[in-house]
Structure formats: structure tokens, C-alpha cells
Tab-separated table of C-alpha atoms and ligand atoms in Angstrom:
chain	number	residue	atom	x	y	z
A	1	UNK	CA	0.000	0.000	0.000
A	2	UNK	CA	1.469	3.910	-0.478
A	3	UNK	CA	0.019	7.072	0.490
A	4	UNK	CA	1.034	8.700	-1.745
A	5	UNK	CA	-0.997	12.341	-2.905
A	6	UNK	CA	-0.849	12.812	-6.655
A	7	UNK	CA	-1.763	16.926	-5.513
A	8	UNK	CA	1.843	16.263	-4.173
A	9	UNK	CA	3.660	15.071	-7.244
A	10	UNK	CA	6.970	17.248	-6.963
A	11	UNK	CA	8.646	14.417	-10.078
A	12	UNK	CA	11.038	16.159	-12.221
A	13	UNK	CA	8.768	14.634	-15.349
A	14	UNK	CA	6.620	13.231	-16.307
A	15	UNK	CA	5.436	16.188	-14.049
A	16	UNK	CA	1.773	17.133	-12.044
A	17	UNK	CA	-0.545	17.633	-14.505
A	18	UNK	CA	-3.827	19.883	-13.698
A	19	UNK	CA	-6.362	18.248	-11.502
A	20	UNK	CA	-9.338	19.178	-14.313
A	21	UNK	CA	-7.107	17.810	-17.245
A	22	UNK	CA	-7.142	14.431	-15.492
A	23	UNK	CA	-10.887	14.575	-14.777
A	24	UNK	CA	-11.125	15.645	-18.834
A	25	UNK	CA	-8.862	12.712	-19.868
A	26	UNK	CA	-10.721	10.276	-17.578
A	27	UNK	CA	-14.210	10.747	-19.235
A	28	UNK	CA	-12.214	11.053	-22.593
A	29	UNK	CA	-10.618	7.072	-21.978
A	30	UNK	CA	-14.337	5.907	-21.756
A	31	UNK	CA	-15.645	8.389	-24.498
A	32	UNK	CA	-14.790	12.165	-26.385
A	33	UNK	CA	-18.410	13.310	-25.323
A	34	UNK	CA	-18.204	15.303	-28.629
A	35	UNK	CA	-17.646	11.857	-30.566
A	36	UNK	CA	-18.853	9.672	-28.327
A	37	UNK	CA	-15.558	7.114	-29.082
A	38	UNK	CA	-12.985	6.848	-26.564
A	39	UNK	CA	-9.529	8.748	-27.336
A	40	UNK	CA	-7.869	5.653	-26.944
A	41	UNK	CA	-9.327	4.261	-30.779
A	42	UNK	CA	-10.312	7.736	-32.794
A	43	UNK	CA	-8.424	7.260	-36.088
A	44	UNK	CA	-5.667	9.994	-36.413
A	45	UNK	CA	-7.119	10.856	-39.667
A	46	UNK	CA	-10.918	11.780	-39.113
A	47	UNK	CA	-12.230	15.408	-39.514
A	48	UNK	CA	-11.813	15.616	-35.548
A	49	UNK	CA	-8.141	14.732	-34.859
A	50	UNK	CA	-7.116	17.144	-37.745
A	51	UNK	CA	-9.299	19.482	-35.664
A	52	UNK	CA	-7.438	18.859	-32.567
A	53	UNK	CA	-4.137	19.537	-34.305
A	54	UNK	CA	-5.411	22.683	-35.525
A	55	UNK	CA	-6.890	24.658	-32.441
A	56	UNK	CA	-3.963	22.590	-30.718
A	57	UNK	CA	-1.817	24.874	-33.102
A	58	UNK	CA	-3.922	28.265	-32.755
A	59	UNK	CA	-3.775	27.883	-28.770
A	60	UNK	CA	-0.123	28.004	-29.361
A	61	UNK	CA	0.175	30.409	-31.539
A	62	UNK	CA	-1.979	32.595	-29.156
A	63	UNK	CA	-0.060	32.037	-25.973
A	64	UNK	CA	3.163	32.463	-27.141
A	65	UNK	CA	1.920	35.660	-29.183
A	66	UNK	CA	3.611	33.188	-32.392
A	67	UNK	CA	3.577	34.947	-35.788
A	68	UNK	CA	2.883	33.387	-38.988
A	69	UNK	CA	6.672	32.893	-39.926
A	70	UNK	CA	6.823	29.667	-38.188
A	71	UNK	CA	5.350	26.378	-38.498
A	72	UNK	CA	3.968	24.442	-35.180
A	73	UNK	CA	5.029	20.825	-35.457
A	74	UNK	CA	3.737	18.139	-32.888
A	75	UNK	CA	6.700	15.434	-33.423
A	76	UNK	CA	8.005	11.986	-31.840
A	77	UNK	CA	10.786	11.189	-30.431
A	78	UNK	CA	11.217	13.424	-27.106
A	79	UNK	CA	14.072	16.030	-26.961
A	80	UNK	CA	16.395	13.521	-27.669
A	81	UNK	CA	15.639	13.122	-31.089
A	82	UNK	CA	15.775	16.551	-31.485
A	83	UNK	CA	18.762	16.792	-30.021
A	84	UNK	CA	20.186	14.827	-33.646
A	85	UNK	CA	17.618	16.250	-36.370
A	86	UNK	CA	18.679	19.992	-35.176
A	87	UNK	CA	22.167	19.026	-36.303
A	88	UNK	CA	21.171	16.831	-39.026
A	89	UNK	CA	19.235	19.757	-40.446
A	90	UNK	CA	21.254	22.423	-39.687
A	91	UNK	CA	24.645	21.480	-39.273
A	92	UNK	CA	25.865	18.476	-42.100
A	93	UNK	CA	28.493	19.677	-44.704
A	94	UNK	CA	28.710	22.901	-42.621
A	95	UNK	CA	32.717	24.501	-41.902
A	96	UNK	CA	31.651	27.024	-39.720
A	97	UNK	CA	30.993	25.636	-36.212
A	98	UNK	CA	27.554	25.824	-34.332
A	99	UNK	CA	27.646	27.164	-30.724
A	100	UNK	CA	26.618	25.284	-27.955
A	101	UNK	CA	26.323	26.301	-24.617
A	102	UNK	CA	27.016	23.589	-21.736
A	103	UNK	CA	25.067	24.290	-18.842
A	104	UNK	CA	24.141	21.314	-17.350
A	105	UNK	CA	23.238	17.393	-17.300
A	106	UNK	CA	20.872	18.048	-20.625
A	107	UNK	CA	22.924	20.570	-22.859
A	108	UNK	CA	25.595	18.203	-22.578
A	109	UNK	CA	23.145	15.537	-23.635
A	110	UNK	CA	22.548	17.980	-26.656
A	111	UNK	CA	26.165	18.598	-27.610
A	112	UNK	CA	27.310	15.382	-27.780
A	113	UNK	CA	24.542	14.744	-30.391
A	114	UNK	CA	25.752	17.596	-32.618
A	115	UNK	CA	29.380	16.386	-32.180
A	116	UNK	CA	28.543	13.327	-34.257
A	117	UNK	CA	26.933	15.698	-37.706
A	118	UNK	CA	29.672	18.393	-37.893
A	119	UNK	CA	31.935	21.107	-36.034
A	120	UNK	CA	30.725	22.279	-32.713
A	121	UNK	CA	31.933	25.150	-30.653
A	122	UNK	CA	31.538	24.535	-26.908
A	123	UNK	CA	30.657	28.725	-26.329
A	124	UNK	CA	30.560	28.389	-22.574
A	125	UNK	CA	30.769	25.681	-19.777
A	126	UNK	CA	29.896	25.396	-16.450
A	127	UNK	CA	31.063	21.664	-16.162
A	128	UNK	CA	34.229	22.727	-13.866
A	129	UNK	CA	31.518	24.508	-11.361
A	130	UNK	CA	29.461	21.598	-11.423
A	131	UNK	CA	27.017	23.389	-13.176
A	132	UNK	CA	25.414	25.557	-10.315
A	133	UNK	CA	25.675	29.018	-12.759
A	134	UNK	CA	25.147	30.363	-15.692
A	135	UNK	CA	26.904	33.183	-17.588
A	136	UNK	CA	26.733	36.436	-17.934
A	137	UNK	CA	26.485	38.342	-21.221
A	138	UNK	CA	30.460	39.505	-20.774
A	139	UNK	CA	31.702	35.574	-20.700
A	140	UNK	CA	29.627	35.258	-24.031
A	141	UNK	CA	31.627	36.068	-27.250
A	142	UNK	CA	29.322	35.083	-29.975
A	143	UNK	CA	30.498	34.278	-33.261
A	144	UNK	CA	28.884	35.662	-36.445
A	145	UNK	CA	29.441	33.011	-38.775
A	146	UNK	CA	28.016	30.079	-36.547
A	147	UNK	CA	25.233	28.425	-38.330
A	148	UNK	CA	22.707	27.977	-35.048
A	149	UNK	CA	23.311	28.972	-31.580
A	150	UNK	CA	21.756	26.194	-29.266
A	151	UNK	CA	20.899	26.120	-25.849
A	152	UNK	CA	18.606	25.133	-22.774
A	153	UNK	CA	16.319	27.810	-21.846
A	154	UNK	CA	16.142	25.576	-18.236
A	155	UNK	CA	18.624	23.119	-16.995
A	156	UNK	CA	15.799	20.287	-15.208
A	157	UNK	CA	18.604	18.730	-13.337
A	158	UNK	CA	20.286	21.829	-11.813
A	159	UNK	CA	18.060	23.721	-11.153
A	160	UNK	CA	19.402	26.643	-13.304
A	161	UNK	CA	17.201	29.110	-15.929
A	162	UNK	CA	17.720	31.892	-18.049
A	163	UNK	CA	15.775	35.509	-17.173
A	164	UNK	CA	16.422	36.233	-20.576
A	165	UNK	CA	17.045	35.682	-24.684
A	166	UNK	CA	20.851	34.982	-25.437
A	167	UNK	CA	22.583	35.392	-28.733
A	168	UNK	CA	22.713	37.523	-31.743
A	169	UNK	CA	19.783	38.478	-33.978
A	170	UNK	CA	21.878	37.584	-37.035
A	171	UNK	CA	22.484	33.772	-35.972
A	172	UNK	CA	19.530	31.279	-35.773
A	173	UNK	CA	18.563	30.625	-31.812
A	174	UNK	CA	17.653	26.639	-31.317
A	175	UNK	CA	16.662	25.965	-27.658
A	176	UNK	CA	15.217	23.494	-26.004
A	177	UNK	CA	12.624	25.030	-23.706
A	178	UNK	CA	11.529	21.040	-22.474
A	179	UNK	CA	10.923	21.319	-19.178
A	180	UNK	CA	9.714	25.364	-18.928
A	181	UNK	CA	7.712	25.666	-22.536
A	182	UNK	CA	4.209	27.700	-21.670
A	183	UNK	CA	5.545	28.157	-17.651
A	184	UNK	CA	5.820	31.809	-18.973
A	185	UNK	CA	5.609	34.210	-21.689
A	186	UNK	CA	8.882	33.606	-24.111
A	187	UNK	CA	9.405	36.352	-27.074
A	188	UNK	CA	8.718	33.252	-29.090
A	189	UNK	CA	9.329	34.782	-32.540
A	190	UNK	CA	13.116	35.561	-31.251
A	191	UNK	CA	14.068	31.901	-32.203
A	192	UNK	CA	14.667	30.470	-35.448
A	193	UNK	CA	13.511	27.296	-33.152
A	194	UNK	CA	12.124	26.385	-30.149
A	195	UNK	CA	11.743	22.373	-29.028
A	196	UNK	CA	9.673	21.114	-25.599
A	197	UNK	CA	9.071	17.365	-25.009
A	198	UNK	CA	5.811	17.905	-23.467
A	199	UNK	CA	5.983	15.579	-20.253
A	200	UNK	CA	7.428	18.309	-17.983
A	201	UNK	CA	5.286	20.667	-17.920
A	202	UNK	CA	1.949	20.613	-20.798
A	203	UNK	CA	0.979	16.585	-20.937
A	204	UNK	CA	2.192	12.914	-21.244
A	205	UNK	CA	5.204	11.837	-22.841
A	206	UNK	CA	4.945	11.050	-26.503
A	207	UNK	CA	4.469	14.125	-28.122
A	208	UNK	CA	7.848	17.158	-28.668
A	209	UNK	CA	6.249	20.571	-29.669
A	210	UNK	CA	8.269	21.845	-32.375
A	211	UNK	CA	8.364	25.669	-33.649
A	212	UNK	CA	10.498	26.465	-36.271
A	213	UNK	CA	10.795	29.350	-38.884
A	214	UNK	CA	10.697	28.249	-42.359
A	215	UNK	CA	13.678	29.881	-43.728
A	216	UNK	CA	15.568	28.125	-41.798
A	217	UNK	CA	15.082	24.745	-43.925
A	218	UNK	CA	16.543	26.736	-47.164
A	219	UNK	CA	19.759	25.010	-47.029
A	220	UNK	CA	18.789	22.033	-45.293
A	221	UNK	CA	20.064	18.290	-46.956
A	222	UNK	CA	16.886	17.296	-48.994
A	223	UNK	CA	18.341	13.188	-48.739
A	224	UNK	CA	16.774	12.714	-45.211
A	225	UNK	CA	14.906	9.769	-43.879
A	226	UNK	CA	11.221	10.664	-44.315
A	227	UNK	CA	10.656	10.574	-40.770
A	228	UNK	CA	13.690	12.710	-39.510
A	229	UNK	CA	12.957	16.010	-42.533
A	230	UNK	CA	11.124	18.388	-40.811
A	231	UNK	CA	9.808	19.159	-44.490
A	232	UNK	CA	7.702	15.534	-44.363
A	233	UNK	CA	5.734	16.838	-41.315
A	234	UNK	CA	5.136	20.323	-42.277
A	235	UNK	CA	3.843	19.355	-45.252
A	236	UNK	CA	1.770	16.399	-43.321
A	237	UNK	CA	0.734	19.066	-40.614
A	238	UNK	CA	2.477	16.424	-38.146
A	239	UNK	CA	0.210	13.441	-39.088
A	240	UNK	CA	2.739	12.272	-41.392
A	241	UNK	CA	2.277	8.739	-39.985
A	242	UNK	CA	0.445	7.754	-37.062
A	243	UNK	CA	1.020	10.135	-34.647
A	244	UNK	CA	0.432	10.163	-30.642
A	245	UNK	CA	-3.361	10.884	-30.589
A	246	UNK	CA	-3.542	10.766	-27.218
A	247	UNK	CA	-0.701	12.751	-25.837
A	248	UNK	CA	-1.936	15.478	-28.403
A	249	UNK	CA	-5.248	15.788	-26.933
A	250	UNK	CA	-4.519	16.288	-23.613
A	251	UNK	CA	-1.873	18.670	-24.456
A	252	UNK	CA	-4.559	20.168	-26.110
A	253	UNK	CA	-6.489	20.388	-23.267
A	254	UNK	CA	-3.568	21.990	-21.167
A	255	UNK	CA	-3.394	24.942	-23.510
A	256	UNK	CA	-7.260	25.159	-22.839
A	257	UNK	CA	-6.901	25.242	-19.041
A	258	UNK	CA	-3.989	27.788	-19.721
A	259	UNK	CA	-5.991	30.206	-21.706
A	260	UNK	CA	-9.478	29.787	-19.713
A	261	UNK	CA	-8.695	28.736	-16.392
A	262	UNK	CA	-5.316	30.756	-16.000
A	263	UNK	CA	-6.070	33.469	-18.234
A	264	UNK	CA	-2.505	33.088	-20.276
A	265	UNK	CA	1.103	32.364	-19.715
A	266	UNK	CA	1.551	36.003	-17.685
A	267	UNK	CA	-0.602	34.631	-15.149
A	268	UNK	CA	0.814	31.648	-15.230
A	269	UNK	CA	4.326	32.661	-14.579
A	270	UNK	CA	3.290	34.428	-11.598
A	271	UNK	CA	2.175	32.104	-10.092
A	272	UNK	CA	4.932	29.729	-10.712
A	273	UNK	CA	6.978	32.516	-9.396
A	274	UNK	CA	4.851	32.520	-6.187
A	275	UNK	CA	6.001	28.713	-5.723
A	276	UNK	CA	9.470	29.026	-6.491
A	277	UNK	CA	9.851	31.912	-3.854
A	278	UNK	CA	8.201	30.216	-1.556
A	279	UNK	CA	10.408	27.314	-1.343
A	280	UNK	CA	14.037	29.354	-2.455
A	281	UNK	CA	13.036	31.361	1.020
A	282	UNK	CA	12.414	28.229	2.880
A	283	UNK	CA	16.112	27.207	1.852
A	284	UNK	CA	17.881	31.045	2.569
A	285	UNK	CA	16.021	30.855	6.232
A	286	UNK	CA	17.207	27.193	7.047
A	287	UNK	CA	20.484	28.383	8.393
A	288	UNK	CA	22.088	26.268	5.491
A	289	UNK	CA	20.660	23.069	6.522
A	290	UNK	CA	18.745	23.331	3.059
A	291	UNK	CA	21.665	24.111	0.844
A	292	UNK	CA	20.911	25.508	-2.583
A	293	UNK	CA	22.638	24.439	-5.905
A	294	UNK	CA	22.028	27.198	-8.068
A	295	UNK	CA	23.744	30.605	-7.543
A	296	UNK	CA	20.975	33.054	-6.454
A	297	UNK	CA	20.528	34.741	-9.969
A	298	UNK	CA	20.171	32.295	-11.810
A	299	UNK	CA	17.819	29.820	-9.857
A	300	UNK	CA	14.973	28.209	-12.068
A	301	UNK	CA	11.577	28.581	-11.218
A	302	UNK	CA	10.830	24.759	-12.392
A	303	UNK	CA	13.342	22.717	-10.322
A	304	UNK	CA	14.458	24.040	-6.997
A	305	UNK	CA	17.827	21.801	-6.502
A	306	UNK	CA	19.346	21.763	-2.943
A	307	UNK	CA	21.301	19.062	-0.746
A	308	UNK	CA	20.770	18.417	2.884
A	309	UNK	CA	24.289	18.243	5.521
A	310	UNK	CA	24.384	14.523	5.101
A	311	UNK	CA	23.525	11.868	2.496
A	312	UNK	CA	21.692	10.270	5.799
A	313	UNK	CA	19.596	13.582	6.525
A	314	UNK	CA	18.898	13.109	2.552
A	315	UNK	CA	17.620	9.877	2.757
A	316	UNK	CA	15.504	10.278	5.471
A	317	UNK	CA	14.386	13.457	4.062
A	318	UNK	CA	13.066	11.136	1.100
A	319	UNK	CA	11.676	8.745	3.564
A	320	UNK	CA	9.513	10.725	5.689
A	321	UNK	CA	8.501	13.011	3.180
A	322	UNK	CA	6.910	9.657	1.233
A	323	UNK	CA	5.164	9.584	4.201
A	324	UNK	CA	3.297	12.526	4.320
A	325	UNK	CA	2.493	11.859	1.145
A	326	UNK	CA	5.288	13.842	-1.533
A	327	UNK	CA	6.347	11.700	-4.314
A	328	UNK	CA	9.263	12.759	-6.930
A	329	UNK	CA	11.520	14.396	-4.718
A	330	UNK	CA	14.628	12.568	-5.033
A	331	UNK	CA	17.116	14.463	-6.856
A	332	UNK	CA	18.373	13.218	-10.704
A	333	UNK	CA	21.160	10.374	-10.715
A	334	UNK	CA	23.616	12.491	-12.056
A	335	UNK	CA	23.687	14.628	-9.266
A	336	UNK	CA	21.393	13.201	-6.346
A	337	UNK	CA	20.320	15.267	-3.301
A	338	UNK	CA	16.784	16.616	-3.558
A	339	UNK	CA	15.160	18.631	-6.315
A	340	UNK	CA	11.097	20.155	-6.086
A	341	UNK	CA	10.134	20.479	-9.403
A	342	UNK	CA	6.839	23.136	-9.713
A	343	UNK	CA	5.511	22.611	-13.106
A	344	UNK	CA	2.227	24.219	-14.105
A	345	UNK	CA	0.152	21.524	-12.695
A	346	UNK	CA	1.411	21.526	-9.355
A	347	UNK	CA	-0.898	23.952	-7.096
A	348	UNK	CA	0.634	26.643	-4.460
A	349	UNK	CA	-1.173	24.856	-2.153
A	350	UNK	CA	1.374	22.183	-2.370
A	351	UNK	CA	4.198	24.364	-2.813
A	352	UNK	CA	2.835	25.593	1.028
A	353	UNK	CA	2.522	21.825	2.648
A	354	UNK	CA	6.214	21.213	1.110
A	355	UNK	CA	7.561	24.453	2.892
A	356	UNK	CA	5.549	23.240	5.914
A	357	UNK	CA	6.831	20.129	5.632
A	358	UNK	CA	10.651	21.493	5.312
A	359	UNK	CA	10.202	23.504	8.340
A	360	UNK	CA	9.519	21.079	10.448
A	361	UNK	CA	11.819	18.452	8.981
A	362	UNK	CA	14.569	20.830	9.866
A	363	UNK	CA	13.411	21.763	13.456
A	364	UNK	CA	13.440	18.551	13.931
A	365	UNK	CA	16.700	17.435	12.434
A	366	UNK	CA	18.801	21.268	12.314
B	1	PLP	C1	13.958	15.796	-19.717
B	1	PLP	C2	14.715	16.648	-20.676
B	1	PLP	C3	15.189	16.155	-21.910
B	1	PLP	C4	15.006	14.698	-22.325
B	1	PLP	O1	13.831	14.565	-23.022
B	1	PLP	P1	13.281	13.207	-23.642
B	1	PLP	O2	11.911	13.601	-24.114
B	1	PLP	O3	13.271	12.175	-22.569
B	1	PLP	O4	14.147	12.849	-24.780
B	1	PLP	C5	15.814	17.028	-22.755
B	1	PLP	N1	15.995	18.336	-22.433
B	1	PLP	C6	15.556	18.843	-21.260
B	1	PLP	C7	15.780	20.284	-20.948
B	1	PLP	C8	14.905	18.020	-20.357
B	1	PLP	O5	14.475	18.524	-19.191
């Protein structure tokens, strides 16, 4: 038996969805009251499905304030495929390198990829500081000439997010905005690409949101596997084979909840700010019991990362906060300790009972 709360899912993703979405998707396994089939066995090419792409689409369009320039692809694959057809696309038979910044667990994930496809510069890394900062504008000296600039918008593992758009407006910008796409508002049409798995923070795994402006496929090989040209699934309006029906719907219904229920990415972003600042000032009162692993500037509003004194006080951390009924908080492999995450499903109210918890975890143990 667990006790487990799923109001007090804190995973680092698949992440809390809203509590309505799961009520939505629960009538939609038995039935699509508009259809009266359940999403489980609606063909991906009736009249509806192409309908659910499309307001899918609009909704995404609207909240990111997303001009015309650029298509909105719903791929497979997760990040990690798109962590090869970037450089595939972008980067094969190229001399001049692409820039990568290394930030953290993920971008190095990303740069590894692009190593195999053609030159790579490594712009900026924080492996020697274990990845717990980011830099500043002055350690940043761009080239001109690089094809793509890539990086991750928020490092999950770390803890560690960007307050604002890096490069030059003469180079393409590729990030991967997986685990904080539609947390806030994002100057979308800045990027010649943006890329978000959507099991972090907008639905299920199985579906990778996929905005990209078109001229950036001018010079892109035209010899591709089917599957892997971004081409194929522009021109299929992502069914190009049988896509993830039912990942896409409920993301669906997340931009819904987003644009009714929240009333847009602005409020959502304060209110993810609410729960982030909530728990950062649990960790700056503890004392340094709770020990951050971001530097203060450049903490993420997704994953608050922090360490206890001992692996011990860690582990029982873990244990007796399964108790109360928190699930997910055990820190990523690469790095262990403890990490909150606070996607857009998960409430303030359990933001509140973690802090509460923390408090008295430490008065107890401090
Ligand atoms: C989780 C994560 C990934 C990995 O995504 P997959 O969909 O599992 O391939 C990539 N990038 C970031 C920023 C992530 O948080």
C-alpha cells in the first residue's frame, strides 16, 4: 500500500498535470463526449483529430503571441531526437561551427549529439563549477558566422534558468525550452527554433512541440529519412504517420486550461513565481541546513535543486517526506540530493505543505 498524494507530485517529469485535465482525460478514456468514441481508438485521420491539431496549433500560436513565420510541429521522439535532427538539419556539410552552450546534465546531452553531424563550438561551460551558474552576457563572445546557436532555456537537473534571450539576432537561436515551454511568456518569434518534449510541464510523454521558422530549412540536406525532414511533417501538418493521438489531446487540453482557467502564460508565470519563492526562502532561512545548488541569480523557477548536511539527513528526508504523502523528490542520478520540481500543474497549495513540511523536517533534524 502507499500514500502517496498525486496533488503532491513534486517528479522532475513526467510532471503534475492539472487536476481538471485528469478529470477531462478520464471521461475522454471511456468516451470524447463530442464523438462519443474513446480517445484511446479515434483514427488519427478523421475530420476531428485534424481538428485537434489545428486549435492545438492556434492555442499556441496565441499564448506564445507566435507569428505566422513559423510552423507548429507536434513530433516523436522526445528532446532527444531533437537533439540529432537539429544538427542533421542544420549542421551536415557545414565549416563554420555551431555554438553550444554547456550548462548542465541536458545541454551536454545535446552537444554530444551535434558532435557526431559536424563542427561544434563549446561557447561556454559550467562543467568545472558543477554546473550551479550560468553566464553572464560579458563571458559570451558570440560568433557571427556560426550556423545555429543552441541552448537550454532551463537546466531540469540543476536547477538553473535563463531571465532572458541569449545570442545575436543575425544567428539562428535553437533551444530546447523542455521542461519550462508555456511556464511563462517567451518572445517566441526571437528563435529560429524552439523544441519542448511535453511531459514536464503541458501533458504525457509522446508528443515534442516543435516551432520552427521556415527559412531556416533553405539550405537544409533534402536526402533525409522521411521521418527525420522536418519538411515531411510540415507538409503532413504532423500526421505524417500515425502520430500520438492521445498525448496530443490532452496537451490540447492543457493549452485550454492555460488560456481559460489561467487566463494566459503572464498569469501563469506568476504564479509559478509565487512557488518558487516560496520554497528558495524556505532554503535562505534554514540556516544552510537546506543548501541551494544554483547561484541566487540564476535559480529556475521549475526545479528548486538543494542538498541536505548529510547523504543520511537526505535519505531520510526522502523517507519521511513519502510519508506525508510527496512523491518525486529525489534528486536526478547524475547529481542526487533533492530537487522540487513546480511545473504548471502543481498547485501553491502544495508548494505551502512542502515548505511546511521542510520547516519542520529541519526543526526537527537542524
Ligand atoms: C527531460 C529533458 C530532456 C530529455 O527529453 P526526452 O523527451 O526524454 O528525450 C531534454 N531536455 C531537457 C531540458 C529536459 O528537461
Amino acid at each position: 500500500m502507499h500514500n502517496l498524494s498525486n496533488r503532491l507530485n513534486f517528479s522532475g517529469g513526467p510532471g503534475a498535470l492539472p487536476e481538471t485535465v485528469l478529470q477531462q482525460v478520464q471521461q475522454a478514456i471511456s468516451a470524447v463526449p463530442e464523438v462519443g468514441l474513446s480517445i484511446l481508438g479515434i483514427s488519427h485521420r478523421s475530420d476531428w483529430f485534424a481538428a485537434v491539431v489545428q486549435e492545438l496549433e492556434d492555442n499556441i500560436r496565441t499564448l506564445l503571441g507566435l507569428s505566422k513565420g513559423s510552423h507548429v510541429l507536434f513530433l516523436q521522439g522526445g528532446a532527444t531526437q531533437q537533439f540529432s535532427m537539429i544538427p542533421m538539419t542544420l549542421l551536415r556539410g557545414k565549416t563554420s561551427p555551431a555554438e553550444y552552450l554547456h550548462t548542465g546534465y541536458w545541454s551536454g546531452k545535446a552537444l554530444a549529439e551535434a558532435k557526431r553531424e559536424g563542427p561544434i563550438r563549446v561557447l561556454w561551460s559550467g562543467e568545472a563549477n558543477n554546473f550551479d551558474r550560468l553566464p553572464t552576457d560579458a563571458e559570451l563572445d558570440y560568433s557571427p558566422d556560426a550556423p545555429y546557436l543552441h541552448y537550454i532555456s532551463n537546466e531540469t537537473v540543476e536547477g538553473l534558468q535563463f531571465q532572458r534571450v541569449l545570442g545575436r539576432d543575425d544567428v539562428p537561436r535553437v533551444c530546447d525550452m523542455s521542461s519550462d515551454f508555456l511556464s511563462r511568456p517567451c518572445e517566441a518569434d526571437r528563435y529560429a527554433m524552439i523544441y519542448a518534449h511535453a511531459q514536464k510541464n503541458i501533458g504525457p510523454a509522446g508528443v515534442t512541440v516543435v516551432l520552427l521558422r521556415d527559412e531556416i530549412l533553405k539550405d537544409a540536406p533534402e536526402d533525409m529519412p522521411g521521418f527525420l525532414n522536418y519538411r515531411s511533417h510540415i507538409k503532413a501538418h504532423s500526421i505524417y504517420n500515425t502520430p500520438p493521438v492521445f498525448s496530443i489531446y490532452v496537451v490540447l487540453l492543457v493549452t485550454r486550461w492555460l488560456l481559460n482557467d489561467m487566463g494566459g502564460l503572464g498569469n501563469m508565470a506568476a504564479l509559478n513565481s509565487s512557488k518558487a519563492e516560496l520554497l528558495y526562502r524556505t532554503l535562505d532561512q534554514s540556516d544552510n541546513f537546506y543548501r541551494g545548488h544554483a547561484n541566487i541569480a540564476d535559480r529556475s523557477l521549475m526545479n528548486v535543486s538543494f542538498n541536505l548536511p548529510s547523504k543520511d539527513l537526505e535519505q531520510r528526508f526522502l523517507q519521511e517526506s513519502a510519508a506525508a504523502g510527496f512523491s518525486g523528490l529525489g534528486g536526478h542520478r547524475s547529481i542526487g540530493g533533492i530537487r522540487a520540481s513546480l511545473y504548471n500543474g502543481l498547485t501553491l497549495s502544495a508548494a505551502e505543505e512542502l515548505a511546511g513540511f521542510m520547516a519542520e523536517f529541519k526543526k526537527a533534524n537542524g
